[in-house]
Coordinates of C-alpha atoms in Angstrom, one line a residue:
Chain C
M29 CA -48.5 -30.1 -30.0
S30 CA -51.3 -27.6 -29.7
A31 CA -53.6 -30.4 -28.7
R32 CA -51.1 -31.3 -25.9
R33 CA -51.0 -27.7 -24.9
A34 CA -54.8 -27.4 -24.9
G35 CA -54.9 -30.6 -22.8
R36 CA -52.6 -29.2 -20.1
R37 CA -54.4 -29.3 -16.8
P38 CA -55.4 -26.1 -15.1
G39 CA -52.9 -25.3 -12.4
A40 CA -49.8 -26.4 -14.3
A41 CA -48.4 -22.8 -14.0
D42 CA -48.9 -23.0 -10.3
T43 CA -47.0 -26.4 -10.2
R44 CA -44.1 -24.7 -11.8
G45 CA -44.3 -21.8 -9.3
E46 CA -44.5 -24.3 -6.5
I47 CA -41.3 -26.1 -7.7
L48 CA -39.5 -22.8 -7.9
A49 CA -40.6 -21.9 -4.4
A50 CA -39.4 -25.3 -3.2
A51 CA -36.1 -24.8 -5.1
R52 CA -35.5 -21.5 -3.4
R53 CA -35.9 -23.0 0.0
V54 CA -33.7 -26.0 -0.7
F55 CA -30.9 -23.9 -2.4
A56 CA -31.1 -21.5 0.5
E57 CA -30.6 -24.3 2.9
K58 CA -28.1 -26.4 1.1
G59 CA -26.4 -24.1 -1.4
F60 CA -26.0 -25.1 -5.0
D61 CA -23.8 -28.0 -4.7
R62 CA -25.7 -30.0 -2.1
A63 CA -29.2 -29.3 -3.5
T64 CA -30.6 -32.1 -5.6
V65 CA -33.5 -32.2 -8.1
R66 CA -34.8 -35.2 -6.1
G67 CA -34.6 -33.1 -2.9
I68 CA -36.4 -30.2 -4.5
A69 CA -39.1 -32.5 -5.8
R70 CA -39.5 -33.9 -2.3
E71 CA -39.8 -30.5 -0.9
A72 CA -42.3 -29.5 -3.6
E73 CA -44.2 -32.8 -3.0
V74 CA -44.1 -33.7 -6.7
D75 CA -42.6 -36.5 -8.8
P76 CA -38.9 -35.8 -9.8
A77 CA -39.9 -36.4 -13.4
L78 CA -42.2 -33.4 -13.2
V79 CA -39.3 -31.2 -12.0
H80 CA -37.3 -32.6 -15.0
H81 CA -40.2 -31.7 -17.3
Y82 CA -40.0 -28.1 -16.4
F83 CA -36.2 -27.7 -15.9
S84 CA -33.8 -29.8 -17.8
T85 CA -30.8 -28.9 -15.5
K86 CA -30.1 -28.0 -11.9
E87 CA -28.3 -24.9 -13.3
G88 CA -31.5 -23.9 -15.3
M89 CA -33.7 -24.4 -12.2
F90 CA -31.2 -22.3 -10.1
A91 CA -31.3 -19.5 -12.6
A92 CA -35.1 -19.5 -12.6
A93 CA -35.3 -19.9 -8.9
M94 CA -32.8 -17.1 -8.0
R95 CA -35.2 -14.6 -9.5
L96 CA -33.9 -11.7 -7.5
P97 CA -36.3 -9.3 -5.7
I98 CA -34.2 -6.5 -7.0
N99 CA -34.5 -5.9 -10.8
P100 CA -31.3 -4.3 -11.9
E101 CA -33.1 -1.9 -14.2
E102 CA -35.3 -0.8 -11.3
V103 CA -32.2 -0.3 -9.2
L104 CA -30.6 2.0 -11.8
T105 CA -33.8 4.0 -12.2
L106 CA -34.2 4.4 -8.4
L107 CA -30.6 5.4 -8.0
L108 CA -30.5 7.8 -10.8
E109 CA -34.0 9.2 -10.9
G110 CA -35.5 8.3 -7.5
G111 CA -34.5 11.5 -5.7
P112 CA -31.6 14.0 -5.1
R113 CA -28.1 12.8 -5.9
E114 CA -27.0 13.5 -2.4
E115 CA -29.4 10.9 -1.1
I116 CA -28.4 8.1 -3.5
G117 CA -26.6 6.3 -0.6
E118 CA -29.7 6.2 1.5
R119 CA -31.8 5.1 -1.4
M120 CA -29.4 2.2 -2.1
V121 CA -29.3 1.1 1.5
R122 CA -33.1 1.2 2.0
L123 CA -33.6 -0.7 -1.2
L124 CA -31.4 -3.5 -0.1
L125 CA -32.8 -3.6 3.4
R126 CA -36.3 -3.8 2.0
A127 CA -35.4 -6.5 -0.4
T128 CA -33.8 -8.7 2.3
A129 CA -36.3 -8.0 5.0
S130 CA -38.7 -10.9 4.4
P131 CA -37.4 -14.5 4.2
E132 CA -39.4 -15.0 0.9
T133 CA -37.3 -12.4 -1.0
R134 CA -34.1 -12.8 1.0
E135 CA -33.7 -16.6 0.5
P136 CA -32.9 -16.6 -3.2
M137 CA -30.3 -13.8 -2.7
V138 CA -28.7 -15.7 0.2
A139 CA -28.7 -18.9 -1.8
L140 CA -27.0 -17.2 -4.7
L141 CA -24.3 -15.6 -2.4
R142 CA -23.8 -18.9 -0.5
S143 CA -23.4 -20.8 -3.7
A144 CA -20.9 -18.3 -5.1
M145 CA -18.9 -18.7 -1.9
T146 CA -18.4 -22.4 -2.2
N147 CA -18.7 -23.4 -5.9
E148 CA -16.6 -21.9 -8.6
Q149 CA -19.2 -22.4 -11.3
A150 CA -21.8 -20.5 -9.1
A151 CA -19.1 -17.8 -8.4
A152 CA -18.6 -17.3 -12.1
M153 CA -22.3 -17.2 -12.7
F154 CA -22.8 -14.6 -9.9
R155 CA -19.7 -12.7 -11.0
G156 CA -21.0 -12.4 -14.5
F157 CA -24.5 -11.4 -13.4
I158 CA -23.6 -8.9 -10.8
T159 CA -20.8 -7.3 -12.9
N160 CA -22.8 -6.9 -16.2
A161 CA -26.2 -6.4 -14.9
L162 CA -25.5 -4.0 -12.0
L163 CA -21.9 -2.9 -11.0
N164 CA -20.8 -1.8 -14.5
Q165 CA -24.1 -0.1 -15.2
V166 CA -24.0 1.9 -12.0
A167 CA -20.4 2.9 -12.3
D168 CA -21.0 4.0 -15.9
A169 CA -24.2 5.8 -15.2
L170 CA -22.7 7.7 -12.2
G171 CA -19.3 8.2 -14.0
V172 CA -17.5 6.7 -11.0
P173 CA -14.6 4.3 -11.1
H174 CA -15.8 0.7 -11.0
L175 CA -13.6 0.0 -7.8
R176 CA -15.8 2.4 -5.9
I177 CA -18.9 0.7 -6.8
E178 CA -17.4 -2.6 -5.8
A179 CA -16.4 -1.2 -2.4
A180 CA -20.1 -0.2 -1.9
F181 CA -21.2 -3.7 -3.0
A182 CA -18.7 -5.2 -0.6
Q183 CA -20.1 -3.1 2.3
M184 CA -23.7 -4.2 1.6
F185 CA -22.7 -7.8 0.9
G186 CA -21.0 -7.9 4.2
V187 CA -24.0 -6.5 6.0
V188 CA -26.4 -8.9 4.5
M189 CA -24.1 -11.9 5.3
G190 CA -23.3 -10.6 8.8
R191 CA -27.1 -9.8 9.5
Y192 CA -28.7 -12.9 8.0
V193 CA -26.1 -15.7 7.8
L194 CA -23.5 -15.1 10.6
K195 CA -26.3 -13.4 12.6
L196 CA -24.0 -11.1 14.5
E197 CA -25.6 -9.1 17.2
P198 CA -26.5 -6.3 17.3
L199 CA -26.3 -6.2 13.5
A200 CA -28.9 -8.9 13.2
S201 CA -31.6 -7.0 15.1
A202 CA -30.7 -3.4 14.2
T203 CA -33.6 -1.4 12.6
H204 CA -33.5 -0.1 9.1
D205 CA -33.1 3.5 10.4
E206 CA -30.1 2.5 12.5
L207 CA -28.5 0.8 9.5
V208 CA -29.3 3.7 7.2
E209 CA -27.7 6.2 9.5
L210 CA -24.6 4.0 9.7
L211 CA -24.3 2.8 6.1
A212 CA -25.8 5.4 3.9
P213 CA -22.9 7.9 4.3
T214 CA -20.4 5.1 3.3
V215 CA -22.3 4.2 0.2
Q216 CA -22.9 7.9 -0.6
R217 CA -19.1 8.5 -0.4
Y218 CA -18.2 5.7 -2.8
F219 CA -21.0 6.7 -5.3
T220 CA -20.3 10.4 -5.4
G221 CA -16.8 10.7 -4.1
Chain G
M7 CA 3.9 -41.3 30.1
S8 CA 7.3 -39.6 30.1
A9 CA 8.8 -42.8 28.6
R10 CA 6.3 -42.6 25.8
R11 CA 7.1 -38.9 25.3
A12 CA 10.8 -39.6 25.3
G13 CA 10.2 -42.3 22.8
R14 CA 8.3 -40.1 20.4
R15 CA 10.2 -40.1 17.1
P16 CA 12.0 -36.9 16.0
G17 CA 9.9 -35.2 13.3
A18 CA 6.6 -36.0 14.9
A19 CA 5.9 -32.3 15.4
D20 CA 6.6 -31.7 11.8
T21 CA 4.1 -34.4 10.9
R22 CA 1.4 -32.6 12.9
G23 CA 2.4 -29.4 11.1
E24 CA 2.1 -31.1 7.7
I25 CA -1.3 -32.4 8.5
L26 CA -2.4 -29.0 9.6
A27 CA -1.1 -27.5 6.4
A28 CA -3.0 -30.1 4.4
A29 CA -6.1 -29.5 6.4
R30 CA -5.9 -25.8 5.6
R31 CA -5.7 -26.5 1.9
V32 CA -8.6 -29.0 2.0
F33 CA -10.8 -26.8 4.2
A34 CA -10.1 -23.8 1.9
E35 CA -11.1 -25.8 -1.2
K36 CA -14.0 -27.8 0.2
G37 CA -15.3 -25.9 3.2
F38 CA -16.0 -27.6 6.4
D39 CA -18.8 -29.9 5.4
R40 CA -17.2 -31.5 2.3
A41 CA -13.7 -31.9 3.8
T42 CA -13.0 -35.3 5.2
V43 CA -10.3 -36.7 7.5
R44 CA -9.6 -39.2 4.7
G45 CA -9.2 -36.5 2.2
I46 CA -6.9 -34.5 4.5
A47 CA -4.8 -37.6 5.1
R48 CA -4.5 -38.2 1.4
E49 CA -3.5 -34.5 0.9
A50 CA -0.8 -34.8 3.6
E51 CA 0.3 -38.2 2.2
V52 CA -0.1 -39.9 5.7
D53 CA -2.3 -42.7 7.0
P54 CA -5.8 -41.6 8.1
A55 CA -5.0 -43.3 11.5
L56 CA -2.1 -40.9 12.0
V57 CA -4.5 -38.0 11.5
H58 CA -6.9 -39.5 14.1
H59 CA -4.0 -39.9 16.4
Y60 CA -3.4 -36.2 16.5
F61 CA -7.0 -34.9 16.0
S62 CA -9.9 -36.9 17.4
T63 CA -12.5 -34.9 15.5
K64 CA -12.8 -32.9 12.3
E65 CA -14.0 -30.0 14.5
G66 CA -10.8 -30.2 16.5
M67 CA -8.7 -30.3 13.4
F68 CA -10.6 -27.3 11.9
A69 CA -10.0 -25.3 15.1
A70 CA -6.3 -26.1 15.0
A71 CA -6.1 -25.6 11.2
M72 CA -7.8 -22.2 11.2
R73 CA -5.0 -20.7 13.2
L74 CA -5.6 -17.2 12.0
P75 CA -2.7 -15.1 10.8
I76 CA -4.2 -12.2 12.9
N77 CA -3.9 -12.7 16.6
P78 CA -6.8 -10.7 18.3
E79 CA -4.4 -9.4 21.0
E80 CA -2.1 -8.1 18.4
V81 CA -4.9 -6.5 16.5
L82 CA -6.0 -4.7 19.6
T83 CA -2.5 -3.5 20.5
L84 CA -1.9 -2.3 16.9
L85 CA -5.3 -0.5 16.8
L86 CA -5.0 1.2 20.1
E87 CA -1.3 1.8 20.4
G88 CA 0.2 1.4 16.9
G89 CA -0.2 5.1 16.0
P90 CA -2.5 8.1 16.1
R91 CA -6.1 7.5 16.6
E92 CA -7.0 9.3 13.5
E93 CA -5.1 6.7 11.5
I94 CA -6.8 3.7 13.1
G95 CA -8.8 3.0 10.0
E96 CA -5.8 2.9 7.8
R97 CA -4.0 0.6 10.3
M98 CA -6.9 -1.8 10.4
V99 CA -7.2 -1.9 6.5
R100 CA -3.5 -2.5 6.0
L101 CA -3.3 -5.2 8.6
L102 CA -6.2 -7.1 7.0
L103 CA -4.7 -6.6 3.5
R104 CA -1.3 -7.9 4.6
A105 CA -2.8 -10.8 6.5
T106 CA -4.7 -11.9 3.3
A107 CA -2.1 -11.1 0.7
S108 CA -0.4 -14.5 0.6
P109 CA -2.4 -17.7 -0.1
E110 CA -0.7 -19.4 2.9
T111 CA -2.2 -17.0 5.5
R112 CA -5.4 -16.2 3.6
E113 CA -6.6 -19.8 3.0
P114 CA -7.5 -20.5 6.7
M115 CA -9.4 -17.3 6.9
V116 CA -11.3 -17.9 3.7
A117 CA -12.0 -21.5 4.8
L118 CA -13.4 -20.2 8.0
L119 CA -15.6 -17.6 6.3
R120 CA -16.8 -20.1 3.7
S121 CA -17.7 -22.8 6.3
A122 CA -19.5 -20.1 8.4
M123 CA -21.6 -19.3 5.2
T124 CA -22.8 -22.8 4.7
N125 CA -22.8 -24.6 7.9
E126 CA -24.7 -23.5 11.0
Q127 CA -22.3 -25.2 13.3
A128 CA -19.3 -23.4 11.7
A129 CA -21.3 -20.2 11.7
A130 CA -21.9 -20.5 15.4
M131 CA -18.2 -21.4 16.0
F132 CA -17.1 -18.3 13.9
R133 CA -19.7 -16.0 15.5
G134 CA -18.6 -17.0 19.0
F135 CA -14.9 -16.5 18.1
I136 CA -15.2 -13.2 16.2
T137 CA -17.6 -11.6 18.7
N138 CA -15.7 -12.5 21.9
A139 CA -12.1 -12.4 20.7
L140 CA -12.4 -9.4 18.5
L141 CA -15.5 -7.3 17.9
N142 CA -16.5 -6.8 21.5
Q143 CA -12.9 -6.1 22.5
V144 CA -12.5 -3.4 19.9
A145 CA -15.9 -1.8 20.7
D146 CA -15.2 -1.7 24.4
A147 CA -11.6 -0.5 24.0
L148 CA -12.7 2.3 21.7
G149 CA -15.9 3.1 23.6
V150 CA -17.8 2.8 20.4
P151 CA -21.2 1.1 19.9
H152 CA -20.9 -2.6 18.9
L153 CA -23.0 -2.0 15.8
R154 CA -20.3 0.4 14.4
I155 CA -17.6 -2.2 14.8
E156 CA -19.8 -4.8 13.0
A157 CA -20.3 -2.4 10.1
A158 CA -16.5 -2.1 9.8
F159 CA -16.2 -5.8 10.0
A160 CA -19.0 -6.2 7.3
Q161 CA -17.0 -3.8 5.0
M162 CA -13.8 -5.8 5.3
F163 CA -15.5 -9.1 5.2
G164 CA -17.1 -8.1 1.9
V165 CA -13.8 -6.8 0.4
V166 CA -12.0 -10.1 1.3
M167 CA -14.8 -12.2 -0.2
G168 CA -15.2 -10.0 -3.3
R169 CA -11.5 -9.9 -3.9
Y170 CA -10.5 -13.4 -3.3
V171 CA -13.6 -15.6 -3.6
L172 CA -15.9 -13.8 -6.0
K173 CA -12.8 -12.3 -7.7
L174 CA -14.6 -9.2 -8.8
E175 CA -12.5 -6.9 -11.1
P176 CA -11.0 -4.4 -10.5
L177 CA -11.3 -5.2 -6.8
A178 CA -9.3 -8.4 -7.1
S179 CA -6.2 -6.7 -8.7
A180 CA -6.4 -3.3 -6.9
T181 CA -3.2 -2.4 -5.0
H182 CA -3.1 -2.0 -1.2
D183 CA -2.7 1.7 -1.5
E184 CA -5.8 2.0 -3.7
L185 CA -7.8 0.0 -1.3
V186 CA -6.5 1.9 1.7
E187 CA -7.5 5.2 0.1
L188 CA -11.0 3.9 -0.6
L189 CA -11.6 1.9 2.6
A190 CA -9.6 3.5 5.4
P191 CA -12.0 6.6 5.8
T192 CA -15.0 4.2 6.1
V193 CA -13.4 2.1 8.8
Q194 CA -12.1 5.3 10.5
R195 CA -15.6 6.8 10.6
Y196 CA -17.1 3.6 12.1
F197 CA -14.4 3.4 14.7
T198 CA -14.3 7.0 15.8
G199 CA -17.6 8.4 14.7

């Protein structure tokens, strides 16, 4: 086994990264159901067998590919220790706007949300992730009812979908400052009552 | 032509209604892309040719099937004339909660939103409908920037998706009164500054 490992060609790690990048593009475009290992292999310009070598299931590849640009622990730290409590709404809104500003970091989030909208398995996966990794943590840390955190989540979820998927105007082309002015007081109210 | 019309068998109007009801169930379950005329015919227990007789395209059937429980004109009347301006947020939230409370009226809305999330054609269809029929009308009638109306739309869109598609708890089982208390001030602030 170690001989095989030593014999692995340089750049294998990059190949895995390239497959994940291709998977993000395909999942974002097709959603979970309609994306295929074959289609991802084609997008990555590698043999499907190589994709199977790195990821035994589409689910596993999806989980690796949806590597979110927002790490839940970082979110918690930023919310709770990143500044005054009365600016927690603004910090949350700016964080999400930054994380979704570039297609590279936005695509995996949109793919995740899109899949959760159309596939019960993906919905369960997303529900488990977002509830345990983020919503419950924020609610408990702030000592706020969980329903209030979900209302804030719903606001920002709707903004991301309206801005980047439905592409409603002027929402799609509004600046970060315009959106912070509009949305931060809403999130602040939910978070701190 | 009038001879043919006179010859139409009694109950034909009900058949059309049954096909539309079946279409709503199938679109809600599959989304626009994965729903088929054949599948809708099977669901309605009629011959596919009969479906084609009433609706020449899937798009046409979708448009007829998505008959929303909320008529935009009624929304405008309710918002503007249904009570005091300082309760406009509560009226909007209660209207949407009522319209989505029963599966029968909710399914076409969820199907519409789900399709718009995953299919650019459906997104364009939805964007055109919601912008012209509702968002612009409300913004102009209230004399409020369009961006504010879209922020309110994003809040309620996120709540409907979180409650009925992602099924986040406690959002999914919250009462109308709990949600009104939480959401009405948000919508009120967007609508009246």
